[in-house]
PDB file of C-alpha atoms and ligand atoms in Angstrom:
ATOM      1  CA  UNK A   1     -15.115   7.531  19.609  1.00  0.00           C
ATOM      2  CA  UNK A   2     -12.228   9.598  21.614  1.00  0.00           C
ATOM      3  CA  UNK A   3     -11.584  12.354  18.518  1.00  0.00           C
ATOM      4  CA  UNK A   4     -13.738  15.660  18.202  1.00  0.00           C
ATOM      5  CA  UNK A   5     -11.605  16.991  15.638  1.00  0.00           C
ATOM      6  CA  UNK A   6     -12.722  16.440  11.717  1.00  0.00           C
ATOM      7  CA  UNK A   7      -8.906  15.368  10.617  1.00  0.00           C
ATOM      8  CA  UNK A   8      -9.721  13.400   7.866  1.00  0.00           C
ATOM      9  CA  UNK A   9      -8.225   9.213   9.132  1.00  0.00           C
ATOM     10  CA  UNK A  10      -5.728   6.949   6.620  1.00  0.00           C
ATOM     11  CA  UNK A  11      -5.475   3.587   7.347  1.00  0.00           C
ATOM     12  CA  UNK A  12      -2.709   2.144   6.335  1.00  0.00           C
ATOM     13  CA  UNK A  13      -1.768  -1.543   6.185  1.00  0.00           C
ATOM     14  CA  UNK A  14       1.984  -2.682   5.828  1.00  0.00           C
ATOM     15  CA  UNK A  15       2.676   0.528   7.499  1.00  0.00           C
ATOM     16  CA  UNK A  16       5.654  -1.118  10.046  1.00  0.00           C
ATOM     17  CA  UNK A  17       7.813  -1.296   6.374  1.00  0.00           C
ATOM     18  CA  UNK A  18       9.776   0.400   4.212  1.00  0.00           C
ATOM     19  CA  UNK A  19       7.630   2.322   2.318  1.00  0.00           C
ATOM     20  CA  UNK A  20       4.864   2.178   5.342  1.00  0.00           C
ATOM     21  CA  UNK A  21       6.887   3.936   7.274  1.00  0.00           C
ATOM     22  CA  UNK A  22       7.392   6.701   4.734  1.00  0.00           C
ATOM     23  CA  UNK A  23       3.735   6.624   3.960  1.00  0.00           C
ATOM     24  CA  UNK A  24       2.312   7.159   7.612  1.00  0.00           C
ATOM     25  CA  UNK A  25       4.908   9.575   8.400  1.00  0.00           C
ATOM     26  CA  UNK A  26       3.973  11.972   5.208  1.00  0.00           C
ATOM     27  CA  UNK A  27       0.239  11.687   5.826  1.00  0.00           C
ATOM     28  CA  UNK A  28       1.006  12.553   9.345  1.00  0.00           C
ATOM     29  CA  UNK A  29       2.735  15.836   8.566  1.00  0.00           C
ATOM     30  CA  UNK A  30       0.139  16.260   6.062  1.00  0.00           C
ATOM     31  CA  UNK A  31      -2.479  16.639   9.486  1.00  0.00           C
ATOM     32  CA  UNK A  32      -4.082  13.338   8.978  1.00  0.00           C
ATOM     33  CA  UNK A  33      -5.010  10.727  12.066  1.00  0.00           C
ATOM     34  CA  UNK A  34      -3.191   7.582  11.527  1.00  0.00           C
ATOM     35  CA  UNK A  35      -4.221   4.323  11.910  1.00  0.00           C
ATOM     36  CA  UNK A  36      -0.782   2.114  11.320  1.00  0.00           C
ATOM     37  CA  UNK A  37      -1.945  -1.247  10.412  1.00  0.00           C
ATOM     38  CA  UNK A  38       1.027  -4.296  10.365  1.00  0.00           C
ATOM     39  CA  UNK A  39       0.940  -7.886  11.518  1.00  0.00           C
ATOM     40  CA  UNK A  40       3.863  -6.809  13.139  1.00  0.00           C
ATOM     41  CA  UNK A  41       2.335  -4.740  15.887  1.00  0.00           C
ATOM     42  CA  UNK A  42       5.343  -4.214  17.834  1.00  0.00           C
ATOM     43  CA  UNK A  43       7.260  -2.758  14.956  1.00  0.00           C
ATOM     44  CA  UNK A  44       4.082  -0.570  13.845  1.00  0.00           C
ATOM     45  CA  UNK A  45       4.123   0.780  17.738  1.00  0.00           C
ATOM     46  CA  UNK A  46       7.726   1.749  17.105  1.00  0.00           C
ATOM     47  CA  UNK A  47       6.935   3.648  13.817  1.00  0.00           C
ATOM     48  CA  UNK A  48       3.946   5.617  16.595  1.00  0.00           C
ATOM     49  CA  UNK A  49       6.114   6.470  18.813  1.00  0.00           C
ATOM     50  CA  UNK A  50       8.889   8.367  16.454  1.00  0.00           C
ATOM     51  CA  UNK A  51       6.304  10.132  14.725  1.00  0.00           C
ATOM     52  CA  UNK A  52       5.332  13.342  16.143  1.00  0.00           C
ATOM     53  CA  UNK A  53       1.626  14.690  15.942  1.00  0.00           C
ATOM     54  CA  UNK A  54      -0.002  18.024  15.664  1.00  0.00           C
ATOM     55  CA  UNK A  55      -1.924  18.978  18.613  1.00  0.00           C
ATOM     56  CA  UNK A  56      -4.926  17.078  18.381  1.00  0.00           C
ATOM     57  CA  UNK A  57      -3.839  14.305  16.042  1.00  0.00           C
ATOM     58  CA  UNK A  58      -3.592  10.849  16.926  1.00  0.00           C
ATOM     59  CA  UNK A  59      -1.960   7.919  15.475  1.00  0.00           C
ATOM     60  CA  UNK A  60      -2.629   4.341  16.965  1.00  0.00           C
ATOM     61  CA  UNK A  61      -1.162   1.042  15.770  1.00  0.00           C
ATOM     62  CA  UNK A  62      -3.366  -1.741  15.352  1.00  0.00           C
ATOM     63  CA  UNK A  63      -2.482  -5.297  14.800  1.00  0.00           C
ATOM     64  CA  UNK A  64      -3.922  -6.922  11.439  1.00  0.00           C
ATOM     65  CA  UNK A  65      -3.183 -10.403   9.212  1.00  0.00           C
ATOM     66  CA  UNK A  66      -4.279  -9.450   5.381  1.00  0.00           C
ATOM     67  CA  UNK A  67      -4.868 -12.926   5.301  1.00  0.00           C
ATOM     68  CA  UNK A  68      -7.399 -13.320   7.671  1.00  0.00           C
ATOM     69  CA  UNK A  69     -10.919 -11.916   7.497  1.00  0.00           C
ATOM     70  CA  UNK A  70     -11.629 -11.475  11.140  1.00  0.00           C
ATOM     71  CA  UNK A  71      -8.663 -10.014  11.855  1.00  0.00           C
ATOM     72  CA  UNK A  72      -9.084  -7.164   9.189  1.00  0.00           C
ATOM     73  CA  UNK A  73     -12.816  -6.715  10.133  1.00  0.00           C
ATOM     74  CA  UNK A  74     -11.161  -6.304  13.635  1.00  0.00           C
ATOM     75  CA  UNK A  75      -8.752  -3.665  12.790  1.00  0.00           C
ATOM     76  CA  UNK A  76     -11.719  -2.076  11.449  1.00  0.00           C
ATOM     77  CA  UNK A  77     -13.795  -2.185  14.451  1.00  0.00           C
ATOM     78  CA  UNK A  78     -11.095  -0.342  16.090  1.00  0.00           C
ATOM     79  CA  UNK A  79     -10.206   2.430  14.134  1.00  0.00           C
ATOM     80  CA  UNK A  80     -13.800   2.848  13.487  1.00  0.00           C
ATOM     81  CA  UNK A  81     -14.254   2.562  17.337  1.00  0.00           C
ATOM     82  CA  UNK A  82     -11.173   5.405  17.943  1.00  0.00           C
ATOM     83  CA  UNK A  83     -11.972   7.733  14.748  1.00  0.00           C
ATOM     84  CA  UNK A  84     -15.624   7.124  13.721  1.00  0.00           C
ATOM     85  CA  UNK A  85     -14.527   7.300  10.265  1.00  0.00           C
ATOM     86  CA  UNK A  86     -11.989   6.229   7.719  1.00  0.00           C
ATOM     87  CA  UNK A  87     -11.425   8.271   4.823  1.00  0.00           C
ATOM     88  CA  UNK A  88      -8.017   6.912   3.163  1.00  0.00           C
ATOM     89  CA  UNK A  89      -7.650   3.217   2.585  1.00  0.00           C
ATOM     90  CA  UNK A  90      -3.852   2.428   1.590  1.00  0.00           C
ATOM     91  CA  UNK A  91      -3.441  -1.368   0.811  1.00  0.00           C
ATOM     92  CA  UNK A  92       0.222  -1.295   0.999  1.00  0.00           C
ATOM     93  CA  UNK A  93       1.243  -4.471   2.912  1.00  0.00           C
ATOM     94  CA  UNK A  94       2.198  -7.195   1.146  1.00  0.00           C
ATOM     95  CA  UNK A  95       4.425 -10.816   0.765  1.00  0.00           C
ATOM     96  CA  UNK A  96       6.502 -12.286  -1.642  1.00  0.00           C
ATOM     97  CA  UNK A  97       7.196 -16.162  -1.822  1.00  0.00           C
ATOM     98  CA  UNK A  98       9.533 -16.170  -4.914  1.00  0.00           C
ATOM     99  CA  UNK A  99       9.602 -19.290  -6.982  1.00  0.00           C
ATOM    100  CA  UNK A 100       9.289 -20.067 -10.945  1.00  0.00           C
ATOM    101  CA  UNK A 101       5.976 -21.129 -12.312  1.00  0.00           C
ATOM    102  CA  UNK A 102       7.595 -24.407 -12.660  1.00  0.00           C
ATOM    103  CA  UNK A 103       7.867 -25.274  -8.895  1.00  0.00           C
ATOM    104  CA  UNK A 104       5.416 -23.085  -7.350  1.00  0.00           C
ATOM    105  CA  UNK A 105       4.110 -24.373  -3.734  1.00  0.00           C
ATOM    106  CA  UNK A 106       0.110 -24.072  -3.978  1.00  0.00           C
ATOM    107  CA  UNK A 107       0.259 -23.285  -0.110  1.00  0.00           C
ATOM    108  CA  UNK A 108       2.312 -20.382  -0.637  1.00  0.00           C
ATOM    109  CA  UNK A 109       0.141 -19.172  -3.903  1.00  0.00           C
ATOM    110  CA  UNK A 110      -2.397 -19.014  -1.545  1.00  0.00           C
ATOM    111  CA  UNK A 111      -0.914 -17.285   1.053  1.00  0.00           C
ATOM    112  CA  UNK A 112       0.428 -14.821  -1.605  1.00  0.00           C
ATOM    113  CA  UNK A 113      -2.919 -14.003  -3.198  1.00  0.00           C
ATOM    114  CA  UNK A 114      -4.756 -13.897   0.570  1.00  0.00           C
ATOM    115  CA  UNK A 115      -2.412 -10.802   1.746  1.00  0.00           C
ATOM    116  CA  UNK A 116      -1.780  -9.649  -1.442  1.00  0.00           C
ATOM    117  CA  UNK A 117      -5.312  -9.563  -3.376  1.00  0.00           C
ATOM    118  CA  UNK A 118      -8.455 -10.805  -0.884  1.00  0.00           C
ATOM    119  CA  UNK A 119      -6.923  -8.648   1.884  1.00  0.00           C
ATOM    120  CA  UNK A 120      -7.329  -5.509  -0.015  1.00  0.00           C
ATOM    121  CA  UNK A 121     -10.882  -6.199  -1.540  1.00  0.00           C
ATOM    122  CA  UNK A 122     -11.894  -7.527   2.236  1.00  0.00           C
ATOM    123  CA  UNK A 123     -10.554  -4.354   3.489  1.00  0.00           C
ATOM    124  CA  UNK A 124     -12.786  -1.908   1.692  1.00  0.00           C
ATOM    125  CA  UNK A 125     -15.645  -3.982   1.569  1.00  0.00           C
ATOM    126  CA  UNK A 126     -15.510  -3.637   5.537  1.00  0.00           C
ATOM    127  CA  UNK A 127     -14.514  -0.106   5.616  1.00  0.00           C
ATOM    128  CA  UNK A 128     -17.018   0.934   2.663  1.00  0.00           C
ATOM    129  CA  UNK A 129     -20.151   1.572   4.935  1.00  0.00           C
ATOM    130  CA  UNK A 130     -17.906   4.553   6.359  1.00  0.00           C
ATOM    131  CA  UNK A 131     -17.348   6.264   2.281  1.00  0.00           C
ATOM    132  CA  UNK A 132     -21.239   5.544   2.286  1.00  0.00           C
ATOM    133  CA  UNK A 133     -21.986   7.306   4.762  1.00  0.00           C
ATOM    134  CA  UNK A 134     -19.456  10.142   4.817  1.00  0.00           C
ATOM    135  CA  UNK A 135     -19.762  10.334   0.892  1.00  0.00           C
ATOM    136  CA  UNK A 136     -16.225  10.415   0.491  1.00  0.00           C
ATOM    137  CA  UNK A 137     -12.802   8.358   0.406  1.00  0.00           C
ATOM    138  CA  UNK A 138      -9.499   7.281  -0.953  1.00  0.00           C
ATOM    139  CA  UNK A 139      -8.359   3.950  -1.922  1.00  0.00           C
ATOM    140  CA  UNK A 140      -4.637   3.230  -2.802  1.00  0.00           C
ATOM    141  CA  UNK A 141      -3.269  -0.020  -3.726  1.00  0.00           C
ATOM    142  CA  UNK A 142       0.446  -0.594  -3.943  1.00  0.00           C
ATOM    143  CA  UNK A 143       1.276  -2.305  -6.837  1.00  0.00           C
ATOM    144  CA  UNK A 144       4.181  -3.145  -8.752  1.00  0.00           C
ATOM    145  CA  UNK A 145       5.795  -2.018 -12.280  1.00  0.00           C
ATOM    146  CA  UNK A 146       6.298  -5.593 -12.568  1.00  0.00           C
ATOM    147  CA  UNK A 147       2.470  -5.747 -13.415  1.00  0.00           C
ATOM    148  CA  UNK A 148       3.309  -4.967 -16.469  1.00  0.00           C
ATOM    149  CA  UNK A 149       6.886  -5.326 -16.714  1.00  0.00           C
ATOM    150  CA  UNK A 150       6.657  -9.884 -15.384  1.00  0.00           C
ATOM    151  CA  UNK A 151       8.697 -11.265 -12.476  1.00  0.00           C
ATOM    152  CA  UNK A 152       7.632 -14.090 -10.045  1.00  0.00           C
ATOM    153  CA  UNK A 153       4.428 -15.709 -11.134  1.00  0.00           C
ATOM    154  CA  UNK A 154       2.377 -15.534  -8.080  1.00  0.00           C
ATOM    155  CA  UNK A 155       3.406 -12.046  -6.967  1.00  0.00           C
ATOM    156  CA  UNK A 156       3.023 -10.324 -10.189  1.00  0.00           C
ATOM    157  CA  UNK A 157      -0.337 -12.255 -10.794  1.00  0.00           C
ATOM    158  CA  UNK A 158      -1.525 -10.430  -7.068  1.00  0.00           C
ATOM    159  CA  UNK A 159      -0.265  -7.269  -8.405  1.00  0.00           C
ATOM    160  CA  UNK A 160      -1.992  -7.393 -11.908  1.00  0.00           C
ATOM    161  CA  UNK A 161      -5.472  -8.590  -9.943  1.00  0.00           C
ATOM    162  CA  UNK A 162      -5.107  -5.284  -7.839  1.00  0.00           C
ATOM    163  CA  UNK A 163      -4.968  -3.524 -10.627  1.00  0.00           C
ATOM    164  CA  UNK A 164      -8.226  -5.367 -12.161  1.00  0.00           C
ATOM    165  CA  UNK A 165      -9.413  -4.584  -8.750  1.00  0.00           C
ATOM    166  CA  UNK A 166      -8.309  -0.875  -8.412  1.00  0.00           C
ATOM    167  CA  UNK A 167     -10.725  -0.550 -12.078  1.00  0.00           C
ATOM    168  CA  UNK A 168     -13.412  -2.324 -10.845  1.00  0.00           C
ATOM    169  CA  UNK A 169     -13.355  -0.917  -7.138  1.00  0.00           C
ATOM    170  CA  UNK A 170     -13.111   2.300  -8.977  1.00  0.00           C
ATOM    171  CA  UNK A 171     -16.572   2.686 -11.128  1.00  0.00           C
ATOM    172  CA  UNK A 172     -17.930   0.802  -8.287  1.00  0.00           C
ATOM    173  CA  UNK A 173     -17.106   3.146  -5.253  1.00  0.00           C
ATOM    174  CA  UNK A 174     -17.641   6.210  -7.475  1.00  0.00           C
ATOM    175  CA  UNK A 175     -21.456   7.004  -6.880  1.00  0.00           C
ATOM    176  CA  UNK A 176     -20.283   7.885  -3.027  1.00  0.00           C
ATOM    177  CA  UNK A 177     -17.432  10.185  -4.459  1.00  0.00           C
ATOM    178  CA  UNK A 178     -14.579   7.614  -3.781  1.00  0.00           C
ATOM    179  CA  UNK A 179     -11.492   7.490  -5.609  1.00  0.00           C
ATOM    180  CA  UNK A 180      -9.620   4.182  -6.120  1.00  0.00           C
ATOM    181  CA  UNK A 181      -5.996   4.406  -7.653  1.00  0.00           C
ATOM    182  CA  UNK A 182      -3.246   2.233  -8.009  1.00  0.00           C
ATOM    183  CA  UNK A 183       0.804   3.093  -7.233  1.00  0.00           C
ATOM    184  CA  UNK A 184       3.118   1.239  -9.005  1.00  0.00           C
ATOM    185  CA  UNK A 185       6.660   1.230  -7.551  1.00  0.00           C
ATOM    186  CA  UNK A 186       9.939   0.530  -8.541  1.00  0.00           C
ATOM    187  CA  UNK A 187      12.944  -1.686  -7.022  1.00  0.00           C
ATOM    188  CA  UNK A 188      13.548  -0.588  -3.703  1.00  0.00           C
ATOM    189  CA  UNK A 189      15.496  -2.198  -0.555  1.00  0.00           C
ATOM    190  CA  UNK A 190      13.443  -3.267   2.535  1.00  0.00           C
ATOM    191  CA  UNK A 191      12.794  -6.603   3.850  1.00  0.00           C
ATOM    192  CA  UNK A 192      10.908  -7.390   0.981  1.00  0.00           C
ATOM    193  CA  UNK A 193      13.276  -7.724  -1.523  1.00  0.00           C
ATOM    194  CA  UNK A 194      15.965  -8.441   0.741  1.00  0.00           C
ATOM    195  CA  UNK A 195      14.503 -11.235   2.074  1.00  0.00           C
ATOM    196  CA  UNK A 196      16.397 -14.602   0.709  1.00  0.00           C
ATOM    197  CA  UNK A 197      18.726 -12.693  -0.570  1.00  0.00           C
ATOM    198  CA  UNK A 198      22.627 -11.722   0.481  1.00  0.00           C
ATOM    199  CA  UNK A 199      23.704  -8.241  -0.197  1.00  0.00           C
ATOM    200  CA  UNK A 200      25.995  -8.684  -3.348  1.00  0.00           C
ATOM    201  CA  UNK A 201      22.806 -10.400  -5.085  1.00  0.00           C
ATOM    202  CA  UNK A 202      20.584  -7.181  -4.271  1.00  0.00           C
ATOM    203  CA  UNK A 203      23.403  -4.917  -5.287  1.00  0.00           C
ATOM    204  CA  UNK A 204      23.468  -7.093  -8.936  1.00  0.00           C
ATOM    205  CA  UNK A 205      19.365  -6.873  -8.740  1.00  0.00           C
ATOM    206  CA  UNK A 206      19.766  -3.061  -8.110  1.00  0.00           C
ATOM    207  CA  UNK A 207      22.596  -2.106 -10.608  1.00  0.00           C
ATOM    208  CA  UNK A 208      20.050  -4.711 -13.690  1.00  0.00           C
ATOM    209  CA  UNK A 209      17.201  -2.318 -12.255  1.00  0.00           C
ATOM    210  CA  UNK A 210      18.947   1.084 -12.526  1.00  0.00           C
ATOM    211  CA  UNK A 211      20.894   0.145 -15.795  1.00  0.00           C
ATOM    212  CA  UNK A 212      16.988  -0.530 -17.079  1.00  0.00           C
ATOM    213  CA  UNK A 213      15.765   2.415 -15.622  1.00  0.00           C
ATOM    214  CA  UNK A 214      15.987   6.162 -17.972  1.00  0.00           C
ATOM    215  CA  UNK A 215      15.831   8.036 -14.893  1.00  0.00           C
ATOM    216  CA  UNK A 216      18.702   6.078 -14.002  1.00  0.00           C
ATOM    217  CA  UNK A 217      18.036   5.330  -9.953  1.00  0.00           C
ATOM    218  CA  UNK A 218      16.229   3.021  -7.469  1.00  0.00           C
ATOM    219  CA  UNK A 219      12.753   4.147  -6.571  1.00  0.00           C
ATOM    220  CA  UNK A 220      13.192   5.966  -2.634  1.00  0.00           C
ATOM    221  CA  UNK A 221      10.715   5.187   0.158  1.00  0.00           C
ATOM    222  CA  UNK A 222       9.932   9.064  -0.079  1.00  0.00           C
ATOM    223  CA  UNK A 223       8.680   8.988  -4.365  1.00  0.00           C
ATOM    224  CA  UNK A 224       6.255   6.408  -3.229  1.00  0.00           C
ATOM    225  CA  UNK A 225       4.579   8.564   0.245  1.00  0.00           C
ATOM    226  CA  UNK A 226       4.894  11.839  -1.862  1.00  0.00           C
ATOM    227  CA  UNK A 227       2.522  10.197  -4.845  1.00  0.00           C
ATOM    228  CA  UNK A 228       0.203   8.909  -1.869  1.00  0.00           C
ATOM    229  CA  UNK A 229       0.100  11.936  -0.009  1.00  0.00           C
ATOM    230  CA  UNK A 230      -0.931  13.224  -3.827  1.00  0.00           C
ATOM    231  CA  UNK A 231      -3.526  11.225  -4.253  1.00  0.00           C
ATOM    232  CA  UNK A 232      -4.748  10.896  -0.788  1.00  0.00           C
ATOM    233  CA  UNK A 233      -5.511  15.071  -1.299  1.00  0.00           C
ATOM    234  CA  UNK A 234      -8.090  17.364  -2.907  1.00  0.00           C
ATOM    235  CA  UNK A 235      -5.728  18.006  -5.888  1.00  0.00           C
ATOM    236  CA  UNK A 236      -6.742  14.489  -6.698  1.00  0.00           C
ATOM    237  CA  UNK A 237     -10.549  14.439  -6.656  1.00  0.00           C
ATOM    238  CA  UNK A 238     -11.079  13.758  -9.742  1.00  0.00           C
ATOM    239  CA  UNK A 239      -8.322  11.035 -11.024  1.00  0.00           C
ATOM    240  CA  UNK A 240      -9.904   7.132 -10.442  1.00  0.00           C
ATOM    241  CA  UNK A 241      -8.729   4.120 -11.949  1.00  0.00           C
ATOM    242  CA  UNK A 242      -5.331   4.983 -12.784  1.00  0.00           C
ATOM    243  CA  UNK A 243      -2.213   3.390 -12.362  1.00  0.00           C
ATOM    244  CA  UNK A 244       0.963   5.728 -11.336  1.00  0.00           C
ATOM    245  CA  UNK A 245       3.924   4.303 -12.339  1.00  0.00           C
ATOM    246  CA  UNK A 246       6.962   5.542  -9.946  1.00  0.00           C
ATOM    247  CA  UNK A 247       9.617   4.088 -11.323  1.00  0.00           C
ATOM    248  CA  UNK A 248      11.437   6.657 -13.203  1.00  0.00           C
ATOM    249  CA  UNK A 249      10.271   4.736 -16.662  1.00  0.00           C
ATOM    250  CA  UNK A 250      11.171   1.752 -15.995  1.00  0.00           C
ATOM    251  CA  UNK A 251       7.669   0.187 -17.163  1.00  0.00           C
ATOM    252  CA  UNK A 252       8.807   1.086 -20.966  1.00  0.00           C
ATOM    253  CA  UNK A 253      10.301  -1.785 -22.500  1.00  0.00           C
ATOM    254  CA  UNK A 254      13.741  -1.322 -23.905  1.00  0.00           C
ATOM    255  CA  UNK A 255      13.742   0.442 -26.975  1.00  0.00           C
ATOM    256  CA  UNK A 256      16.442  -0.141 -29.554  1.00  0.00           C
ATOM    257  CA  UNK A 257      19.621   1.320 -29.525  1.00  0.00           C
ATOM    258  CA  UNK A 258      20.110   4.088 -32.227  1.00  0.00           C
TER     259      UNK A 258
HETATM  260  N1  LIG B 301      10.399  -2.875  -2.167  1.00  0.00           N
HETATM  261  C1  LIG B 301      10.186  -2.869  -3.486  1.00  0.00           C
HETATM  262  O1  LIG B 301      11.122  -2.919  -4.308  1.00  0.00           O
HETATM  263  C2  LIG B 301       8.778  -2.810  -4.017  1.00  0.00           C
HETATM  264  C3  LIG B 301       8.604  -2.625  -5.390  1.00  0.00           C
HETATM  265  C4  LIG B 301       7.327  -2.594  -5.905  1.00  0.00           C
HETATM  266  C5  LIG B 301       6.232  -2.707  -5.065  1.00  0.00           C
HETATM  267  N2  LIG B 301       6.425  -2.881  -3.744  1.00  0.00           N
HETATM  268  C6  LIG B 301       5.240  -3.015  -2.920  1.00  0.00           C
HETATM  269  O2  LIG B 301       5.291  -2.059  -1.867  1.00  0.00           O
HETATM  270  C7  LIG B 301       4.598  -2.548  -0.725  1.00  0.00           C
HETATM  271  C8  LIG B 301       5.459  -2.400   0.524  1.00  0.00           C
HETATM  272  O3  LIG B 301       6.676  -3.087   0.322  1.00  0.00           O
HETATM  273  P1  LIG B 301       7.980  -2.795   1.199  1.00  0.00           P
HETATM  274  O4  LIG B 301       9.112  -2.823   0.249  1.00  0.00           O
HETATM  275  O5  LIG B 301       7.759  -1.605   2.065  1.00  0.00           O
HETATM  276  O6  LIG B 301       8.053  -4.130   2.053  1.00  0.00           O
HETATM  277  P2  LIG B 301       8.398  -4.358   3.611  1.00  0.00           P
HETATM  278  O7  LIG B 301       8.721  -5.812   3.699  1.00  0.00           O
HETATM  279  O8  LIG B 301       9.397  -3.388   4.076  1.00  0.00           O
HETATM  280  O9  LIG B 301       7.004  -4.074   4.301  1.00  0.00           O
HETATM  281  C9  LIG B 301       5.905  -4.945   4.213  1.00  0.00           C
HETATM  282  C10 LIG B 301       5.123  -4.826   5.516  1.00  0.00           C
HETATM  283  O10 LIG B 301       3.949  -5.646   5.393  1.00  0.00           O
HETATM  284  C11 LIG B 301       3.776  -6.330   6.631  1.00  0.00           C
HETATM  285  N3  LIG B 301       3.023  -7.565   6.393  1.00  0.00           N
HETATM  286  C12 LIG B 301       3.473  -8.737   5.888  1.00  0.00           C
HETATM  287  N4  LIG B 301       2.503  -9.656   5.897  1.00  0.00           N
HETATM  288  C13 LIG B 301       1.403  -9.054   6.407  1.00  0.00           C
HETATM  289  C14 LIG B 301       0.083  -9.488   6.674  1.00  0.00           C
HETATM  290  N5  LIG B 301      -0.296 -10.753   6.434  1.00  0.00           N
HETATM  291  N6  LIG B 301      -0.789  -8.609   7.199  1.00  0.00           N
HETATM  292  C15 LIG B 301      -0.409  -7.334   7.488  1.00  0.00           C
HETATM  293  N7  LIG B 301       0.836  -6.866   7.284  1.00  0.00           N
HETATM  294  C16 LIG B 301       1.732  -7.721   6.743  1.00  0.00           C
HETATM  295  C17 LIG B 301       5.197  -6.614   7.115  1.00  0.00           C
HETATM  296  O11 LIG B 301       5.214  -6.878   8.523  1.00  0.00           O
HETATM  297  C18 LIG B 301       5.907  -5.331   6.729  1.00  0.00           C
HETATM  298  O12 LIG B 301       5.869  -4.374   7.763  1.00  0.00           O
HETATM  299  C19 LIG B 301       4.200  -3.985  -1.064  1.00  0.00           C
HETATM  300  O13 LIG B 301       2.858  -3.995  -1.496  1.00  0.00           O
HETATM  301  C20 LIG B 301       5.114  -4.350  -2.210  1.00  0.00           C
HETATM  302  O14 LIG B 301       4.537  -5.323  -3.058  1.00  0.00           O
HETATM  303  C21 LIG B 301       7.663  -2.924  -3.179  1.00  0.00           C
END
């Protein structure tokens, strides 16, 4: 362990993307050390090197695959190694093979619910002998209004296990005063949902979303690290098991016209 200060530690997985980016840079203003977490570790030492610490904060990037056990228990190791603790857990990285319930590739399902669903539940089980001990932590899981709202089978299936996950996690973790909630976002750009797409479908995708929407606008990069940063603090202690829906209402179904 290289840190003497008691800075409280987020990790934060996904943290090279859109909303990543947002999130780590928030929490580090908010004072916190930063572990940035992506399978992209180039782009995660990118997001390190624009963000600029307090005097004795640190923020490292650290490699990690959601899908693969070893490598989360790895990214672990390290920031346990570096910090010797972990206080915030934000399970924002994620995948999205799109395709209809009708022609869905099993490989892909897989894939989608190994990142998207095991990664998360791997994640704290690894990191939960550090709550135990310190008797304290924070667990956010990004989510989706489309948990409620439907979309692609396999992707909104992940997102409603996280939630069943975020409850159970919750009343589980809660004898060693941990909080587990759940953020759901609305339609943002980032690679994400850009991904397969061209720019005129997005903007179609985007105008659908906003015309839906009774705060009538896209959900920004910044709604989504100000509700972490929220929950992630001491104003929060006491809210568990929820879902926050940032999506300027667009969870509500569509209700009549007069
Ligand atoms: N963008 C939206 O409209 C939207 C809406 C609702 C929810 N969300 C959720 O927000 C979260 C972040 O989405 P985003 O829009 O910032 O996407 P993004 O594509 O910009 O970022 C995702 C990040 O996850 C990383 N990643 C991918 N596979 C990984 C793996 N196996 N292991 C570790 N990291 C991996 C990517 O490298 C990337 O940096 C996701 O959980 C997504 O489901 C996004």
């Amino acid at each position: 362990m290289n840190t003497t200060t008691n800075r409280r530690v987020a990790l934060v997985t996904g943290a090279a993307g859109e909303l990543g980016r947002a999130i780590c840079a928030r929490l580090c203003r908010d004072g916190l050390h930063i572990v940035a977490a992506d399978i992209n570790l180039q782009a995660a030492q990118q997001l390190v090197d624009s963000l600029e610490c307090q005097p004795e904060q640190r923020i490292i990037a650290v490699y990690a695959d959601m899908a693969d056990k070893g490598s989360i228990d790895a990214m672990v190791e390290q920031a346990g190694a570096e910090f010797g603790r972990i206080d915030v857990v934000v399970n924002n990285a994620a995948v999205n093979h799109r395709g209809s319930i009708l022609d869905f590739d099993p490989a892909k399902w897989d894939h989608m619910m190994a990142v998207n669903l095991r990664g998360p539940a791997l994640l704290c089980q690894k990191v939960a002998p550090y709550w135990q001990a310190q008797g304290s932590g924070r667990v956010i899981n990004m989510v989706s209004r489309c948990w409620v709202a439907g979309g692609p089978p396999a992707y909104v299936a992940c997102k409603a296990g996280l939630v069943g996950l975020t409850r159970s996690m919750a009343r589980e973790l809660a004898p060693y005063q941990v909080t587990v909630n759940a953020i759901a976002p609305g339609l943002l750009p980032s690679a994400f949902t850009l991904d397969g797409r061209d720019a005129e479908s997005f903007e179609r995708m985007a105008a659908g979303s906003i015309n839906s929407t009774p705060l009538k606008r896209l959900t920004t990069p910044q709604d989504i690290a100000n509700t972490t940063a929220f929950l992630a603090s001491g104003d929060a202690a006491f809210i568990t098991a929820e879902v926050i829906h940032v999506c300027g209402g667009s969870q509500l179904a569509p209700f009549g016209s007069g």
